[in-house]
Amino acid sequence: MKSYLSLIPISAKVHKRQNRMTILCIIFAVFLVTAIFSMAEMGIRMEQTRLVNKHDDLTLQDIISSTTGQTLCIIAIVFFVLVLIAGVLMISSSINSNVTQRTKFFGMMRCIGMSKQQIIHFVKLEALNWCKAAIPIGVTLGIIITWGLCAVLRFLVGEEFSDIPLFGISIAGIISGIIVGIITVLIAARTPAKRAAKVSPVTAASGNSEITGNINHAAKVNLFKVETALGIHHAVASKKTLILMTGSFALSIILFLSFSVLVEFVGYIMPQSAAAADINISSVDVSNGVDSALVDTIGTMDGVKRIFGRRSVFNIPAQLNSNAIEIDMISYEDFDLNCLVKDDMLKKGSDISKVYGNSHYVLATWDKGSTLEIGDKIIVADEEFEIAGLLKYDPFNSDGLTNGEITLITSGDTFIHTTGITDYSLIMIQTTSDVTDEDVTAIREILDHDCTLNDLRDQRTSGTYIAFVFCIYAFLAIIALVTVLNIVNSISMSVSSKIKSYGAMRAVGMNEHQITKMIVAEAFTYAVLGGIVGSMVGLIVYRLLYSILIGNHFSYAIWSLPTIPLLIILLFVCMAAVIAAYLPSKRIHNMAITETINEL
Amino acid sequence: MNLLEVNNICKTYGSGETAVHALKKVSFSVPKGEYVAIVGESGSGKSTLLNMIGALDTPTSGEVKIGGMDIFTMDDRKLTVFRRRNIGFIFQAFNLIPELTVEQNIIFPVLLDYQRPDKKYLEELLTVLNLNERRNHLPSQLSGGQQQRVAIGRALITRPSLILADEPTGNLDTQNSREVIALLKETSKKYEQTIIMITHNRSIAQTADRVLQVSDGVVADLGRCRE
């Protein structure tokens, strides 16, 4: 041994198992940053290929300064900062846990003359030593995942992503991964290093870092079973830990709910309808002038996946509650009606099954100012129709509002029976993924002069939508994972500080099941309190963000309790608590009683 | 009748050239109600022996019978319950639960059994141990001697047939040591319990019915002291 620092690789070998969690955290942070920057570079390369095909003299600088390039760079930087923060938190709590488990070791080092500064130096170098293994693994993983994601975007999402490179290696991704690995570890090791330096040499003798003098209240053993009471007491005894742990749980819930608003927001700015058409054919004079026979003709042509039409009449007289009014009427074919259900367009209580075929049931558009209700009767052309369902908004107006007008949606058969009109005002075509411009030209050529064809294929947003939603879910996954790791480390730290006490409890007859229950009670106390605080604050933030992002811009949007995201994150929090309790329980189980009580 | 029988216990740590034989074919028996002191140098194997008797550690070979029952034939779950109900432990470092009051610490093994403590017996113990006025205090609010008396109470609450004490006076001053030993003897006599106690203190060892000396993993019976 040349210096006391030569102890680091020796100690790393001995504590291989204890160090595993910290190394995992570093791998995770490096992998995320490598993947994010690699994906951003692949995105820029894709944009370059796409634009070079259109304009030959484009340079990389032009791409980076383009709107897409800048958006990608901003997204990558925001991700980078978030991962950096998450990484620091995650690695710091893991090193903290590691240090707490070796309190006696640091006490001993202090006993035999290591200065506080040397301890700090030791912990920091020890953390950097882990990077040796963690960074190459993280970078490799990042590159492989980037390849996987590029393949998914290219083959499954397609559209604008069909030019994305498959096996690209991003130097920027690799360098940023390495830098992030080192920076996060250095920042993360600061607090645990100071903590280790604070360990009193006296603890070398006792092996316990717990300060029993801080306990002011006894556990409530008359309210719960003794192990549960002790677990709850461990959680609430230290106000600082309680606030930190509850905050940790709550923060993940708040972040999760906040990001859930973004998923909804993307849905509003890029509405995805199952009935969205790639090609529209309409009559020039807006009457029902598109020959219904065209549907059969075009339906058999190359590149056509699905074809359906709508008929419409406007401002026809009707009677609602004995009042004479004017209404619009639009026909939907079965596929179109099915899509209303798929797109979740109907209000609660609607029964669309009554509308199909030749019936006396219709759907109606709706908004907050509308007085229409399900079950209302409306007379059109001397026939009475009942409103079987209401749409959540008016899809025929860009602002989603009805502006006091009533638009009825009927089935094709009902429309023909009521109005006698068989031709369409609009034919909608969904194309196959391999449709060519020649296929579209062929369709255009069979149309009469009074029909126009609108090619909407370039306006598809499903690829961008999926990419956006994917990004948001990736964020959510990062938040969730950081939560789990943070909670696991914190519980592990708490257990480590009481290991001698647990040994005594086992010696006097506490069995493994009771020890596990005690740790579970501690973890669930944090989880329940965090769940309550997180749900309350999270819902307020959700409501606020909903108003700012959605409510203010989409007047037809109606806020509702985000039950599913809330249930998902609460379930996740419970899972995190279970995992957090399981790992230290297993550690105690594998430890001999005589070892945990530092010999009888 | 023998309450405890230790037959050919061996304990070896490590293997091959680095093997350390902590206990070498140790055999002895202790009748019910006897008070045995174990003496020996540091590292001689006293604590290892006590750990084996208390089922806190498993021997490499040999058997330990308590009340005629071979404790190492039981699985871990049964052994924990057996230990909880039949063996009382007193540690040098007291090892009380810091979050529990004096009374809760004493009844802790009963609570682990999900039973209600015998109130009359608890009151009796608190009186004998002179802890009545301290019953609602936390361990951190007690002196060393008081904490050790709580530990004795915890060891006695399940009326175990065997009490194992590892240097119970190691952290106490002379006055407290004398009081704790007197209390242990008094209660064990009262409740007909067998005590096996490790001690470095010769004068305390001489108060025992019998003294066992452990030296390099071998136990020698030094015979009766009190006659």
PDB file of N, CA, C and O in Angstrom, chain A residues 7 41-42 45 86 88 100 113 164 168 184 203 277 279 306 320-321 335 378 408 413 421 441 459 463 518 534 572 592:
ATOM      1  N   LEU A   7      -6.487   1.866   0.071  1.00  0.00           N
ATOM      2  CA  LEU A   7      -7.528   1.067   0.727  1.00  0.00           C
ATOM      3  C   LEU A   7      -8.818   1.042  -0.107  1.00  0.00           C
ATOM      4  O   LEU A   7      -9.614   0.114  -0.003  1.00  0.00           O
ATOM      5  N   GLU A  41     -29.083  13.880 -31.192  1.00  0.00           N
ATOM      6  CA  GLU A  41     -28.218  13.940 -32.369  1.00  0.00           C
ATOM      7  C   GLU A  41     -28.824  13.154 -33.536  1.00  0.00           C
ATOM      8  O   GLU A  41     -28.784  13.599 -34.677  1.00  0.00           O
ATOM      9  N   MET A  42     -29.410  11.996 -33.199  1.00  0.00           N
ATOM     10  CA  MET A  42     -30.048  11.203 -34.256  1.00  0.00           C
ATOM     11  C   MET A  42     -31.195  12.002 -34.878  1.00  0.00           C
ATOM     12  O   MET A  42     -31.413  11.958 -36.085  1.00  0.00           O
ATOM     13  N   ARG A  45     -29.697  14.498 -37.165  1.00  0.00           N
ATOM     14  CA  ARG A  45     -29.232  13.839 -38.398  1.00  0.00           C
ATOM     15  C   ARG A  45     -30.414  13.509 -39.310  1.00  0.00           C
ATOM     16  O   ARG A  45     -30.343  13.641 -40.522  1.00  0.00           O
ATOM     17  N   ALA A  86     -31.881  14.672 -10.800  1.00  0.00           N
ATOM     18  CA  ALA A  86     -32.335  13.358 -10.330  1.00  0.00           C
ATOM     19  C   ALA A  86     -31.151  12.478  -9.988  1.00  0.00           C
ATOM     20  O   ALA A  86     -31.139  11.779  -8.967  1.00  0.00           O
ATOM     21  N   VAL A  88     -28.082  13.383  -9.104  1.00  0.00           N
ATOM     22  CA  VAL A  88     -27.410  13.831  -7.875  1.00  0.00           C
ATOM     23  C   VAL A  88     -28.196  13.338  -6.655  1.00  0.00           C
ATOM     24  O   VAL A  88     -27.621  12.775  -5.725  1.00  0.00           O
ATOM     25  N   THR A 100     -23.695   5.233   5.939  1.00  0.00           N
ATOM     26  CA  THR A 100     -24.344   4.890   7.216  1.00  0.00           C
ATOM     27  C   THR A 100     -24.078   3.432   7.583  1.00  0.00           C
ATOM     28  O   THR A 100     -23.905   3.100   8.750  1.00  0.00           O
ATOM     29  N   GLY A 113      -6.559   7.748  13.501  1.00  0.00           N
ATOM     30  CA  GLY A 113      -5.845   8.960  13.138  1.00  0.00           C
ATOM     31  C   GLY A 113      -6.171   9.588  11.802  1.00  0.00           C
ATOM     32  O   GLY A 113      -5.494  10.520  11.384  1.00  0.00           O
ATOM     33  N   ILE A 164     -34.715   8.390 -39.757  1.00  0.00           N
ATOM     34  CA  ILE A 164     -33.817   8.397 -38.585  1.00  0.00           C
ATOM     35  C   ILE A 164     -32.745   7.314 -38.737  1.00  0.00           C
ATOM     36  O   ILE A 164     -33.054   6.194 -39.162  1.00  0.00           O
ATOM     37  N   GLY A 168     -26.543   4.701 -35.379  1.00  0.00           N
ATOM     38  CA  GLY A 168     -25.666   5.862 -35.249  1.00  0.00           C
ATOM     39  C   GLY A 168     -24.993   5.899 -33.890  1.00  0.00           C
ATOM     40  O   GLY A 168     -25.556   5.461 -32.890  1.00  0.00           O
ATOM     41  N   THR A 184     -22.020  14.310 -11.521  1.00  0.00           N
ATOM     42  CA  THR A 184     -23.051  13.927 -10.537  1.00  0.00           C
ATOM     43  C   THR A 184     -22.408  13.231  -9.337  1.00  0.00           C
ATOM     44  O   THR A 184     -22.765  13.495  -8.199  1.00  0.00           O
ATOM     45  N   THR A 203     -18.074   5.986  17.970  1.00  0.00           N
ATOM     46  CA  THR A 203     -18.989   5.019  17.341  1.00  0.00           C
ATOM     47  C   THR A 203     -18.253   3.762  16.905  1.00  0.00           C
ATOM     48  O   THR A 203     -18.860   2.732  16.666  1.00  0.00           O
ATOM     49  N   ALA A 277     -58.885  11.672 -41.506  1.00  0.00           N
ATOM     50  CA  ALA A 277     -58.713  11.248 -42.905  1.00  0.00           C
ATOM     51  C   ALA A 277     -57.379  11.741 -43.450  1.00  0.00           C
ATOM     52  O   ALA A 277     -56.870  12.778 -43.040  1.00  0.00           O
ATOM     53  N   ILE A 279     -57.156  11.809 -46.896  1.00  0.00           N
ATOM     54  CA  ILE A 279     -57.632  12.514 -48.108  1.00  0.00           C
ATOM     55  C   ILE A 279     -59.119  12.818 -47.921  1.00  0.00           C
ATOM     56  O   ILE A 279     -59.876  11.962 -47.459  1.00  0.00           O
ATOM     57  N   ARG A 306     -59.316   2.642 -45.946  1.00  0.00           N
ATOM     58  CA  ARG A 306     -60.709   2.722 -45.508  1.00  0.00           C
ATOM     59  C   ARG A 306     -61.345   3.964 -46.132  1.00  0.00           C
ATOM     60  O   ARG A 306     -60.683   4.993 -46.284  1.00  0.00           O
ATOM     61  N   LEU A 320     -88.060  21.875 -30.590  1.00  0.00           N
ATOM     62  CA  LEU A 320     -87.496  21.347 -29.346  1.00  0.00           C
ATOM     63  C   LEU A 320     -88.326  21.911 -28.197  1.00  0.00           C
ATOM     64  O   LEU A 320     -88.417  23.135 -28.055  1.00  0.00           O
ATOM     65  N   ASN A 321     -88.941  21.038 -27.421  1.00  0.00           N
ATOM     66  CA  ASN A 321     -89.813  21.462 -26.317  1.00  0.00           C
ATOM     67  C   ASN A 321     -90.861  22.476 -26.798  1.00  0.00           C
ATOM     68  O   ASN A 321     -91.030  23.543 -26.215  1.00  0.00           O
ATOM     69  N   PHE A 335     -68.515   3.173 -39.006  1.00  0.00           N
ATOM     70  CA  PHE A 335     -67.110   3.320 -38.590  1.00  0.00           C
ATOM     71  C   PHE A 335     -66.894   4.659 -37.887  1.00  0.00           C
ATOM     72  O   PHE A 335     -66.235   4.751 -36.849  1.00  0.00           O
ATOM     73  N   ILE A 378     -86.681  15.818 -30.020  1.00  0.00           N
ATOM     74  CA  ILE A 378     -86.587  16.891 -31.017  1.00  0.00           C
ATOM     75  C   ILE A 378     -87.332  16.423 -32.275  1.00  0.00           C
ATOM     76  O   ILE A 378     -87.213  15.266 -32.675  1.00  0.00           O
ATOM     77  N   LEU A 408     -77.152  17.808 -34.987  1.00  0.00           N
ATOM     78  CA  LEU A 408     -77.488  16.410 -34.684  1.00  0.00           C
ATOM     79  C   LEU A 408     -76.632  15.489 -35.539  1.00  0.00           C
ATOM     80  O   LEU A 408     -76.372  15.781 -36.711  1.00  0.00           O
ATOM     81  N   ASP A 413     -78.422   5.609 -42.374  1.00  0.00           N
ATOM     82  CA  ASP A 413     -79.784   5.151 -42.711  1.00  0.00           C
ATOM     83  C   ASP A 413     -80.829   6.147 -42.216  1.00  0.00           C
ATOM     84  O   ASP A 413     -81.779   6.474 -42.931  1.00  0.00           O
ATOM     85  N   ILE A 421     -81.743  12.268 -48.847  1.00  0.00           N
ATOM     86  CA  ILE A 421     -80.470  12.538 -49.534  1.00  0.00           C
ATOM     87  C   ILE A 421     -79.564  11.312 -49.412  1.00  0.00           C
ATOM     88  O   ILE A 421     -79.331  10.820 -48.305  1.00  0.00           O
ATOM     89  N   THR A 441     -53.048  10.547 -57.237  1.00  0.00           N
ATOM     90  CA  THR A 441     -53.377  11.151 -58.544  1.00  0.00           C
ATOM     91  C   THR A 441     -54.476  10.328 -59.235  1.00  0.00           C
ATOM     92  O   THR A 441     -55.394  10.883 -59.838  1.00  0.00           O
ATOM     93  N   GLN A 459     -50.205  16.535 -43.191  1.00  0.00           N
ATOM     94  CA  GLN A 459     -50.656  17.146 -41.931  1.00  0.00           C
ATOM     95  C   GLN A 459     -50.820  16.126 -40.801  1.00  0.00           C
ATOM     96  O   GLN A 459     -51.323  16.456 -39.729  1.00  0.00           O
ATOM     97  N   GLY A 463     -47.209  10.724 -35.615  1.00  0.00           N
ATOM     98  CA  GLY A 463     -45.811  10.431 -35.275  1.00  0.00           C
ATOM     99  C   GLY A 463     -45.302  11.385 -34.218  1.00  0.00           C
ATOM    100  O   GLY A 463     -44.741  10.982 -33.192  1.00  0.00           O
ATOM    101  N   MET A 518     -42.133  -4.488  10.896  1.00  0.00           N
ATOM    102  CA  MET A 518     -41.707  -3.229  11.509  1.00  0.00           C
ATOM    103  C   MET A 518     -41.158  -2.272  10.432  1.00  0.00           C
ATOM    104  O   MET A 518     -41.510  -1.091  10.411  1.00  0.00           O
ATOM    105  N   GLY A 534     -48.945  14.535  -1.055  1.00  0.00           N
ATOM    106  CA  GLY A 534     -48.693  14.578  -2.499  1.00  0.00           C
ATOM    107  C   GLY A 534     -49.981  14.676  -3.294  1.00  0.00           C
ATOM    108  O   GLY A 534     -50.060  15.453  -4.245  1.00  0.00           O
ATOM    109  N   PHE A 572     -47.770   2.984  -7.450  1.00  0.00           N
ATOM    110  CA  PHE A 572     -46.321   2.978  -7.598  1.00  0.00           C
ATOM    111  C   PHE A 572     -45.631   3.292  -6.276  1.00  0.00           C
ATOM    112  O   PHE A 572     -44.639   2.669  -5.914  1.00  0.00           O
ATOM    113  N   ALA A 592     -26.252 -12.612  10.876  1.00  0.00           N
ATOM    114  CA  ALA A 592     -26.395 -13.382  12.119  1.00  0.00           C
ATOM    115  C   ALA A 592     -26.771 -12.429  13.255  1.00  0.00           C
ATOM    116  O   ALA A 592     -26.367 -11.266  13.245  1.00  0.00           O
TER     117      ALA A 592
END
